[in-house]
């Protein structure tokens, strides 16, 4: 994912065969927009595994250890897709490979499409209300 190893034309040709792009975008859309600052591409860059399943051979990003989600609510902001020195913004200068990946125009469109779907579905109160009522009924709030 480094420009010195894969200049932009090669990156654009090879990324689709090497990485499950939509899966990466879905993963980042959820994790970065729920203030999971402890994941790759956010502030600390941990708490995920990379796996290359033999079925199709493309890399996937498996999330784990999300106990710090919403752990720094004062810093919550949707991920900025430009480089920044502010460590409270996602996709900062610590992870130039993530910055490059998510800002590649075809991938950026996929990422924003995933975000649009999430906002229209999972992040809506009417979708979450049944789950919240169930949690409240068993004493969890």
Tab-separated table of N, CA and C in Angstrom:
chain	number	residue	atom	x	y	z
A	1	UNK	N	0.821	-1.192	0.000
A	1	UNK	CA	0.000	0.000	0.000
A	1	UNK	C	0.870	1.262	0.000
A	2	UNK	N	2.157	1.091	-0.057
A	2	UNK	CA	3.066	2.230	-0.089
A	2	UNK	C	3.237	2.726	-1.518
A	3	UNK	N	3.170	4.050	-1.735
A	3	UNK	CA	3.351	4.579	-3.089
A	3	UNK	C	4.692	4.198	-3.719
A	4	UNK	N	5.721	4.026	-2.910
A	4	UNK	CA	7.019	3.641	-3.477
A	4	UNK	C	6.986	2.197	-3.999
A	5	UNK	N	6.147	1.352	-3.402
A	5	UNK	CA	6.040	-0.040	-3.847
A	5	UNK	C	4.996	-0.211	-4.939
A	6	UNK	N	3.931	0.561	-4.862
A	6	UNK	CA	2.853	0.469	-5.863
A	6	UNK	C	2.415	1.873	-6.249
A	7	UNK	N	3.011	2.427	-7.298
A	7	UNK	CA	2.551	3.733	-7.777
A	7	UNK	C	1.045	3.687	-8.063
A	8	UNK	N	0.409	4.831	-8.108
A	8	UNK	CA	-1.051	4.914	-8.217
A	8	UNK	C	-1.660	4.055	-9.315
A	9	UNK	N	-1.128	4.036	-10.535
A	9	UNK	CA	-1.761	3.171	-11.548
A	9	UNK	C	-1.764	1.690	-11.147
A	10	UNK	N	-0.631	1.216	-10.616
A	10	UNK	CA	-0.558	-0.179	-10.188
A	10	UNK	C	-1.446	-0.431	-8.978
A	11	UNK	N	-1.464	0.520	-8.057
A	11	UNK	CA	-2.324	0.404	-6.879
A	11	UNK	C	-3.776	0.232	-7.312
A	12	UNK	N	-4.222	1.077	-8.224
A	12	UNK	CA	-5.595	1.016	-8.709
A	12	UNK	C	-5.938	-0.289	-9.405
A	13	UNK	N	-4.973	-0.895	-10.037
A	13	UNK	CA	-5.202	-2.169	-10.718
A	13	UNK	C	-5.160	-3.350	-9.748
A	14	UNK	N	-4.255	-3.306	-8.779
A	14	UNK	CA	-3.999	-4.472	-7.934
A	14	UNK	C	-4.848	-4.538	-6.666
A	15	UNK	N	-5.294	-3.410	-6.152
A	15	UNK	CA	-5.967	-3.397	-4.847
A	15	UNK	C	-7.198	-4.289	-4.824
A	16	UNK	N	-7.933	-4.328	-5.910
A	16	UNK	CA	-9.182	-5.098	-5.962
A	16	UNK	C	-8.938	-6.598	-5.882
A	17	UNK	N	-7.790	-7.050	-6.373
A	17	UNK	CA	-7.453	-8.472	-6.311
A	17	UNK	C	-6.781	-8.864	-5.007
A	18	UNK	N	-6.228	-7.897	-4.306
A	18	UNK	CA	-5.460	-8.181	-3.091
A	18	UNK	C	-6.266	-7.987	-1.804
A	19	UNK	N	-7.232	-7.069	-1.824
A	19	UNK	CA	-7.951	-6.673	-0.607
A	19	UNK	C	-9.451	-6.735	-0.870
A	20	UNK	N	-10.199	-7.208	0.111
A	20	UNK	CA	-11.651	-7.140	0.037
A	20	UNK	C	-12.034	-5.702	0.399
A	21	UNK	N	-12.058	-4.849	-0.598
A	21	UNK	CA	-12.207	-3.407	-0.413
A	21	UNK	C	-13.503	-3.058	0.316
A	22	UNK	N	-14.617	-3.632	-0.107
A	22	UNK	CA	-15.890	-3.295	0.537
A	22	UNK	C	-15.887	-3.704	2.006
A	23	UNK	N	-15.295	-4.840	2.328
A	23	UNK	CA	-15.225	-5.287	3.721
A	23	UNK	C	-14.402	-4.311	4.545
A	24	UNK	N	-13.266	-3.863	4.023
A	24	UNK	CA	-12.450	-2.885	4.741
A	24	UNK	C	-13.249	-1.599	4.969
A	25	UNK	N	-13.962	-1.133	3.938
A	25	UNK	CA	-14.754	0.096	4.061
A	25	UNK	C	-15.853	-0.067	5.099
A	26	UNK	N	-16.522	-1.206	5.106
A	26	UNK	CA	-17.580	-1.457	6.105
A	26	UNK	C	-16.995	-1.459	7.510
A	27	UNK	N	-15.873	-2.124	7.668
A	27	UNK	CA	-15.224	-2.197	8.973
A	27	UNK	C	-14.865	-0.799	9.469
A	28	UNK	N	-14.193	-0.010	8.635
A	28	UNK	CA	-13.801	1.341	9.044
A	28	UNK	C	-15.013	2.228	9.280
A	29	UNK	N	-16.037	2.113	8.459
A	29	UNK	CA	-17.223	2.951	8.640
A	29	UNK	C	-17.817	2.754	10.025
A	30	UNK	N	-17.910	1.513	10.462
A	30	UNK	CA	-18.461	1.245	11.796
A	30	UNK	C	-17.486	1.683	12.874
A	31	UNK	N	-16.267	1.233	12.784
A	31	UNK	CA	-15.324	1.451	13.881
A	31	UNK	C	-14.923	2.917	14.025
A	32	UNK	N	-14.650	3.591	12.938
A	32	UNK	CA	-14.217	4.982	13.044
A	32	UNK	C	-15.365	5.905	13.424
A	33	UNK	N	-16.582	5.538	13.084
A	33	UNK	CA	-17.723	6.399	13.380
A	33	UNK	C	-18.429	6.035	14.673
A	34	UNK	N	-17.864	5.101	15.432
A	34	UNK	CA	-18.322	4.848	16.786
A	34	UNK	C	-17.183	5.150	17.761
A	35	UNK	N	-16.297	6.028	17.335
A	35	UNK	CA	-15.180	6.487	18.158
A	35	UNK	C	-14.313	5.342	18.648
A	36	UNK	N	-14.110	4.329	17.832
A	36	UNK	CA	-13.213	3.243	18.212
A	36	UNK	C	-11.792	3.673	17.885
A	37	UNK	N	-11.241	4.517	18.735
A	37	UNK	CA	-9.950	5.140	18.503
A	37	UNK	C	-8.784	4.160	18.652
A	38	UNK	N	-9.070	2.929	19.022
A	38	UNK	CA	-8.021	1.949	19.261
A	38	UNK	C	-7.871	0.975	18.086
A	39	UNK	N	-8.376	1.336	16.922
A	39	UNK	CA	-8.291	0.456	15.764
A	39	UNK	C	-7.320	1.006	14.729
A	40	UNK	N	-6.945	0.161	13.788
A	40	UNK	CA	-6.032	0.562	12.715
A	40	UNK	C	-6.657	1.673	11.885
A	41	UNK	N	-5.931	2.761	11.716
A	41	UNK	CA	-6.417	3.913	10.980
A	41	UNK	C	-6.891	5.017	11.900
A	42	UNK	N	-7.115	4.701	13.166
A	42	UNK	CA	-7.534	5.725	14.134
A	42	UNK	C	-6.309	6.158	14.936
A	43	UNK	N	-6.476	6.457	16.192
A	43	UNK	CA	-5.394	7.037	16.972
A	43	UNK	C	-4.280	6.050	17.315
A	44	UNK	N	-4.634	4.839	17.768
A	44	UNK	CA	-3.603	3.900	18.230
A	44	UNK	C	-3.244	2.829	17.219
A	45	UNK	N	-4.161	2.421	16.395
A	45	UNK	CA	-3.834	1.487	15.329
A	45	UNK	C	-3.631	0.051	15.739
A	46	UNK	N	-4.429	-0.396	16.682
A	46	UNK	CA	-4.338	-1.788	17.109
A	46	UNK	C	-5.711	-2.436	16.920
A	47	UNK	N	-5.902	-3.526	17.600
A	47	UNK	CA	-7.203	-4.171	17.739
A	47	UNK	C	-7.850	-4.609	16.433
A	48	UNK	N	-7.057	-5.242	15.620
A	48	UNK	CA	-7.602	-5.906	14.443
A	48	UNK	C	-6.598	-6.945	13.977
A	49	UNK	N	-7.104	-7.885	13.253
A	49	UNK	CA	-6.269	-8.895	12.617
A	49	UNK	C	-6.460	-8.783	11.116
A	50	UNK	N	-5.451	-9.144	10.380
A	50	UNK	CA	-5.561	-9.258	8.937
A	50	UNK	C	-5.548	-10.740	8.606
A	51	UNK	N	-6.444	-11.124	7.770
A	51	UNK	CA	-6.572	-12.532	7.407
A	51	UNK	C	-6.788	-12.633	5.909
A	52	UNK	N	-6.169	-13.632	5.323
A	52	UNK	CA	-6.298	-13.858	3.892
A	52	UNK	C	-6.915	-15.239	3.677
A	53	UNK	N	-8.240	-15.300	3.587
A	53	UNK	CA	-8.893	-16.599	3.454
A	53	UNK	C	-8.533	-17.279	2.136
A	54	UNK	N	-8.292	-18.564	2.182
A	54	UNK	CA	-7.899	-19.263	0.963
A	54	UNK	C	-8.992	-19.284	-0.106
A	55	UNK	N	-10.236	-19.079	0.283
A	55	UNK	CA	-11.334	-19.151	-0.676
A	55	UNK	C	-11.172	-18.162	-1.827
A	56	UNK	N	-10.892	-16.870	-1.498
A	56	UNK	CA	-10.693	-15.910	-2.599
A	56	UNK	C	-9.339	-15.215	-2.543
A	57	UNK	N	-8.571	-15.401	-1.464
A	57	UNK	CA	-7.211	-14.890	-1.386
A	57	UNK	C	-7.072	-13.395	-1.168
A	58	UNK	N	-8.183	-12.696	-0.903
A	58	UNK	CA	-8.102	-11.249	-0.651
A	58	UNK	C	-8.066	-11.006	0.856
A	59	UNK	N	-7.255	-10.036	1.271
A	59	UNK	CA	-7.121	-9.704	2.687
A	59	UNK	C	-8.423	-9.136	3.234
A	60	UNK	N	-8.740	-9.517	4.470
A	60	UNK	CA	-9.857	-8.942	5.216
A	60	UNK	C	-9.326	-8.428	6.547
A	61	UNK	N	-10.073	-7.528	7.147
A	61	UNK	CA	-9.713	-6.914	8.421
A	61	UNK	C	-10.726	-7.398	9.453
A	62	UNK	N	-10.257	-8.158	10.431
A	62	UNK	CA	-11.144	-8.703	11.457
A	62	UNK	C	-11.006	-7.873	12.726
A	63	UNK	N	-12.105	-7.260	13.141
A	63	UNK	CA	-12.113	-6.413	14.335
A	63	UNK	C	-12.101	-7.268	15.603
A	64	UNK	N	-11.469	-6.751	16.644
A	64	UNK	CA	-11.524	-7.381	17.958
A	64	UNK	C	-11.298	-6.318	19.018
A	65	UNK	N	-11.623	-6.649	20.261
A	65	UNK	CA	-11.319	-5.811	21.429
A	65	UNK	C	-11.849	-4.390	21.274
A	66	UNK	N	-13.156	-4.253	21.301
A	66	UNK	CA	-13.781	-2.946	21.091
A	66	UNK	C	-14.308	-2.346	22.380
A	67	UNK	N	-13.668	-2.648	23.521
A	67	UNK	CA	-14.171	-2.123	24.786
A	67	UNK	C	-13.921	-0.622	24.936
A	68	UNK	N	-13.131	-0.043	24.080
A	68	UNK	CA	-12.851	1.393	24.175
A	68	UNK	C	-13.693	2.222	23.216
A	69	UNK	N	-14.628	1.569	22.526
A	69	UNK	CA	-15.528	2.308	21.648
A	69	UNK	C	-16.294	3.316	22.485
A	70	UNK	N	-16.466	4.496	21.961
A	70	UNK	CA	-17.067	5.630	22.667
A	70	UNK	C	-16.296	5.969	23.941
A	71	UNK	N	-15.050	5.546	24.028
A	71	UNK	CA	-14.255	5.765	25.226
A	71	UNK	C	-13.711	7.170	25.359
A	72	UNK	N	-13.781	7.968	24.331
A	72	UNK	CA	-13.258	9.329	24.366
A	72	UNK	C	-14.269	10.222	23.666
A	73	UNK	N	-15.446	10.327	24.256
A	73	UNK	CA	-16.554	11.003	23.585
A	73	UNK	C	-16.271	12.460	23.268
A	74	UNK	N	-15.358	13.083	23.979
A	74	UNK	CA	-15.014	14.466	23.680
A	74	UNK	C	-14.332	14.614	22.337
A	75	UNK	N	-13.795	13.513	21.799
A	75	UNK	CA	-13.086	13.603	20.525
A	75	UNK	C	-13.905	13.075	19.361
A	76	UNK	N	-15.119	12.609	19.623
A	76	UNK	CA	-15.870	11.973	18.547
A	76	UNK	C	-16.158	12.955	17.424
A	77	UNK	N	-15.762	12.553	16.258
A	77	UNK	CA	-16.064	13.274	15.033
A	77	UNK	C	-16.059	12.244	13.931
A	78	UNK	N	-16.869	12.422	12.912
A	78	UNK	CA	-16.753	11.512	11.771
A	78	UNK	C	-15.333	11.572	11.234
A	79	UNK	N	-14.870	10.503	10.645
A	79	UNK	CA	-13.479	10.513	10.193
A	79	UNK	C	-13.241	11.568	9.135
A	80	UNK	N	-12.164	12.274	9.318
A	80	UNK	CA	-11.755	13.225	8.309
A	80	UNK	C	-10.968	12.467	7.260
A	81	UNK	N	-11.185	12.765	6.030
A	81	UNK	CA	-10.505	12.040	4.968
A	81	UNK	C	-9.335	12.825	4.415
A	82	UNK	N	-8.815	13.721	5.237
A	82	UNK	CA	-7.615	14.454	4.858
A	82	UNK	C	-6.604	14.281	5.978
A	83	UNK	N	-5.344	14.355	5.629
A	83	UNK	CA	-4.303	14.195	6.644
A	83	UNK	C	-4.397	15.327	7.653
A	84	UNK	N	-4.167	14.999	8.891
A	84	UNK	CA	-4.228	15.991	9.948
A	84	UNK	C	-3.268	15.601	11.055
A	85	UNK	N	-2.778	16.569	11.781
A	85	UNK	CA	-1.909	16.254	12.904
A	85	UNK	C	-2.719	16.078	14.178
A	86	UNK	N	-4.012	16.342	14.128
A	86	UNK	CA	-4.864	16.199	15.298
A	86	UNK	C	-5.125	14.713	15.529
A	87	UNK	N	-4.567	14.158	16.594
A	87	UNK	CA	-4.690	12.721	16.853
A	87	UNK	C	-6.112	12.309	17.173
A	88	UNK	N	-6.998	13.246	17.449
A	88	UNK	CA	-8.380	12.893	17.749
A	88	UNK	C	-9.212	12.677	16.496
A	89	UNK	N	-8.659	12.916	15.365
A	89	UNK	CA	-9.367	12.667	14.114
A	89	UNK	C	-8.868	11.362	13.519
A	90	UNK	N	-9.773	10.617	12.954
A	90	UNK	CA	-9.392	9.348	12.353
A	90	UNK	C	-8.565	9.573	11.094
A	91	UNK	N	-7.891	8.554	10.713
A	91	UNK	CA	-7.094	8.523	9.493
A	91	UNK	C	-6.082	9.663	9.489
A	92	UNK	N	-5.328	9.721	10.566
A	92	UNK	CA	-4.335	10.778	10.692
A	92	UNK	C	-3.009	10.345	10.077
A	93	UNK	N	-2.002	11.138	10.250
A	93	UNK	CA	-0.710	10.909	9.640
A	93	UNK	C	0.005	9.654	10.085
A	94	UNK	N	-0.462	8.997	11.145
A	94	UNK	CA	0.181	7.778	11.612
A	94	UNK	C	-0.002	6.624	10.631
A	95	UNK	N	-1.022	6.697	9.806
A	95	UNK	CA	-1.366	5.573	8.936
A	95	UNK	C	-1.519	6.036	7.494
A	96	UNK	N	-0.395	6.388	6.847
A	96	UNK	CA	-0.490	6.882	5.472
A	96	UNK	C	-1.088	5.847	4.514
A	97	UNK	N	-0.920	4.567	4.825
A	97	UNK	CA	-1.499	3.543	3.968
A	97	UNK	C	-3.026	3.559	4.028
A	98	UNK	N	-3.570	3.826	5.204
A	98	UNK	CA	-5.033	3.925	5.346
A	98	UNK	C	-5.521	5.183	4.649
A	99	UNK	N	-4.803	6.276	4.837
A	99	UNK	CA	-5.149	7.543	4.183
A	99	UNK	C	-5.182	7.360	2.669
A	100	UNK	N	-4.158	6.704	2.138
A	100	UNK	CA	-4.094	6.472	0.689
A	100	UNK	C	-5.244	5.584	0.233
A	101	UNK	N	-5.478	4.506	0.935
A	101	UNK	CA	-6.519	3.555	0.581
A	101	UNK	C	-7.889	4.231	0.540
A	102	UNK	N	-8.255	4.906	1.614
A	102	UNK	CA	-9.612	5.439	1.729
A	102	UNK	C	-9.816	6.696	0.880
A	103	UNK	N	-8.734	7.315	0.442
A	103	UNK	CA	-8.861	8.493	-0.407
A	103	UNK	C	-8.698	8.189	-1.894
A	104	UNK	N	-8.470	6.935	-2.244
A	104	UNK	CA	-8.436	6.556	-3.650
A	104	UNK	C	-9.871	6.691	-4.164
A	105	UNK	N	-10.129	7.533	-5.175
A	105	UNK	CA	-11.512	7.896	-5.534
A	105	UNK	C	-12.525	6.750	-5.639
A	106	UNK	N	-12.229	5.628	-6.309
A	106	UNK	CA	-13.251	4.563	-6.351
A	106	UNK	C	-13.547	3.975	-4.964
A	107	UNK	N	-12.508	3.890	-4.120
A	107	UNK	CA	-12.705	3.360	-2.765
A	107	UNK	C	-13.435	4.379	-1.900
A	108	UNK	N	-13.112	5.647	-2.067
A	108	UNK	CA	-13.790	6.702	-1.308
A	108	UNK	C	-15.298	6.677	-1.582
A	109	UNK	N	-15.682	6.436	-2.843
A	109	UNK	CA	-17.113	6.341	-3.178
A	109	UNK	C	-17.767	5.163	-2.466
A	110	UNK	N	-17.055	4.037	-2.387
A	110	UNK	CA	-17.583	2.873	-1.671
A	110	UNK	C	-17.751	3.201	-0.195
A	111	UNK	N	-16.738	3.823	0.396
A	111	UNK	CA	-16.792	4.194	1.812
A	111	UNK	C	-17.993	5.098	2.087
A	112	UNK	N	-18.158	6.134	1.283
A	112	UNK	CA	-19.297	7.045	1.486
A	112	UNK	C	-20.626	6.333	1.246
A	113	UNK	N	-20.669	5.370	0.329
A	113	UNK	CA	-21.886	4.589	0.111
A	113	UNK	C	-22.238	3.759	1.334
A	114	UNK	N	-21.225	3.160	1.949
A	114	UNK	CA	-21.446	2.393	3.181
A	114	UNK	C	-21.957	3.325	4.276
A	115	UNK	N	-21.346	4.504	4.386
A	115	UNK	CA	-21.778	5.478	5.397
A	115	UNK	C	-23.232	5.879	5.169
A	116	UNK	N	-23.595	6.138	3.933
A	116	UNK	CA	-24.973	6.537	3.626
A	116	UNK	C	-25.956	5.443	4.043
A	117	UNK	N	-25.609	4.194	3.751
A	117	UNK	CA	-26.477	3.077	4.141
A	117	UNK	C	-26.587	2.971	5.660
A	118	UNK	N	-25.478	3.130	6.371
A	118	UNK	CA	-25.503	3.059	7.834
A	118	UNK	C	-26.371	4.161	8.425
A	119	UNK	N	-26.212	5.374	7.917
A	119	UNK	CA	-26.988	6.503	8.440
A	119	UNK	C	-28.473	6.291	8.184
A	120	UNK	N	-28.796	5.700	7.045
A	120	UNK	CA	-30.193	5.460	6.712
A	120	UNK	C	-30.795	4.240	7.382
A	121	UNK	N	-29.959	3.432	8.048
A	121	UNK	CA	-30.482	2.201	8.644
A	121	UNK	C	-30.023	2.024	10.096
A	122	UNK	N	-28.801	1.550	10.298
A	122	UNK	CA	-28.352	1.182	11.639
A	122	UNK	C	-28.254	2.345	12.619
A	123	UNK	N	-27.981	3.529	12.159
A	123	UNK	CA	-27.819	4.656	13.069
A	123	UNK	C	-29.125	5.410	13.297
A	124	UNK	N	-30.234	4.856	12.898
A	124	UNK	CA	-31.548	5.488	13.082
A	124	UNK	C	-32.171	4.989	14.381
A	125	UNK	N	-32.837	5.880	15.085
A	125	UNK	CA	-33.488	5.526	16.343
A	125	UNK	C	-34.514	4.429	16.194
A	126	UNK	N	-35.320	4.468	15.122
A	126	UNK	CA	-36.359	3.443	14.969
A	126	UNK	C	-35.761	2.053	14.746
A	127	UNK	N	-34.563	1.974	14.234
A	127	UNK	CA	-33.883	0.692	14.079
A	127	UNK	C	-33.322	0.223	15.421
A	128	UNK	N	-32.783	1.158	16.212
A	128	UNK	CA	-32.135	0.812	17.475
A	128	UNK	C	-33.109	0.641	18.636
A	129	UNK	N	-34.284	1.267	18.578
A	129	UNK	CA	-35.235	1.231	19.702
A	129	UNK	C	-35.559	-0.173	20.196
A	130	UNK	N	-35.883	-1.142	19.346
A	130	UNK	CA	-36.191	-2.480	19.863
A	130	UNK	C	-35.034	-3.089	20.665
A	131	UNK	N	-33.796	-2.867	20.206
A	131	UNK	CA	-32.637	-3.397	20.914
A	131	UNK	C	-32.464	-2.690	22.258
A	132	UNK	N	-32.648	-1.386	22.266
A	132	UNK	CA	-32.507	-0.626	23.504
A	132	UNK	C	-33.579	-1.030	24.520
A	133	UNK	N	-34.807	-1.254	24.063
A	133	UNK	CA	-35.883	-1.701	24.966
A	133	UNK	C	-35.563	-3.082	25.544
A	134	UNK	N	-35.034	-3.960	24.709
A	134	UNK	CA	-34.682	-5.293	25.188
A	134	UNK	C	-33.597	-5.223	26.254
A	135	UNK	N	-32.575	-4.409	26.012
A	135	UNK	CA	-31.520	-4.233	26.997
A	135	UNK	C	-32.078	-3.655	28.286
A	136	UNK	N	-32.948	-2.653	28.189
A	136	UNK	CA	-33.549	-2.043	29.370
A	136	UNK	C	-34.386	-3.067	30.140
A	137	UNK	N	-35.067	-3.967	29.441
A	137	UNK	CA	-35.923	-4.955	30.112
A	137	UNK	C	-35.135	-5.953	30.948
A	138	UNK	N	-33.859	-6.117	30.640
A	138	UNK	CA	-33.046	-7.033	31.443
A	138	UNK	C	-32.081	-6.258	32.354
A	139	UNK	N	-32.331	-4.984	32.516
A	139	UNK	CA	-31.562	-4.174	33.450
A	139	UNK	C	-30.259	-3.606	32.927
A	140	UNK	N	-30.059	-3.650	31.627
A	140	UNK	CA	-28.839	-3.085	31.050
A	140	UNK	C	-29.180	-1.766	30.373
A	141	UNK	N	-28.448	-0.746	30.712
A	141	UNK	CA	-28.696	0.562	30.085
A	141	UNK	C	-27.418	1.199	29.671
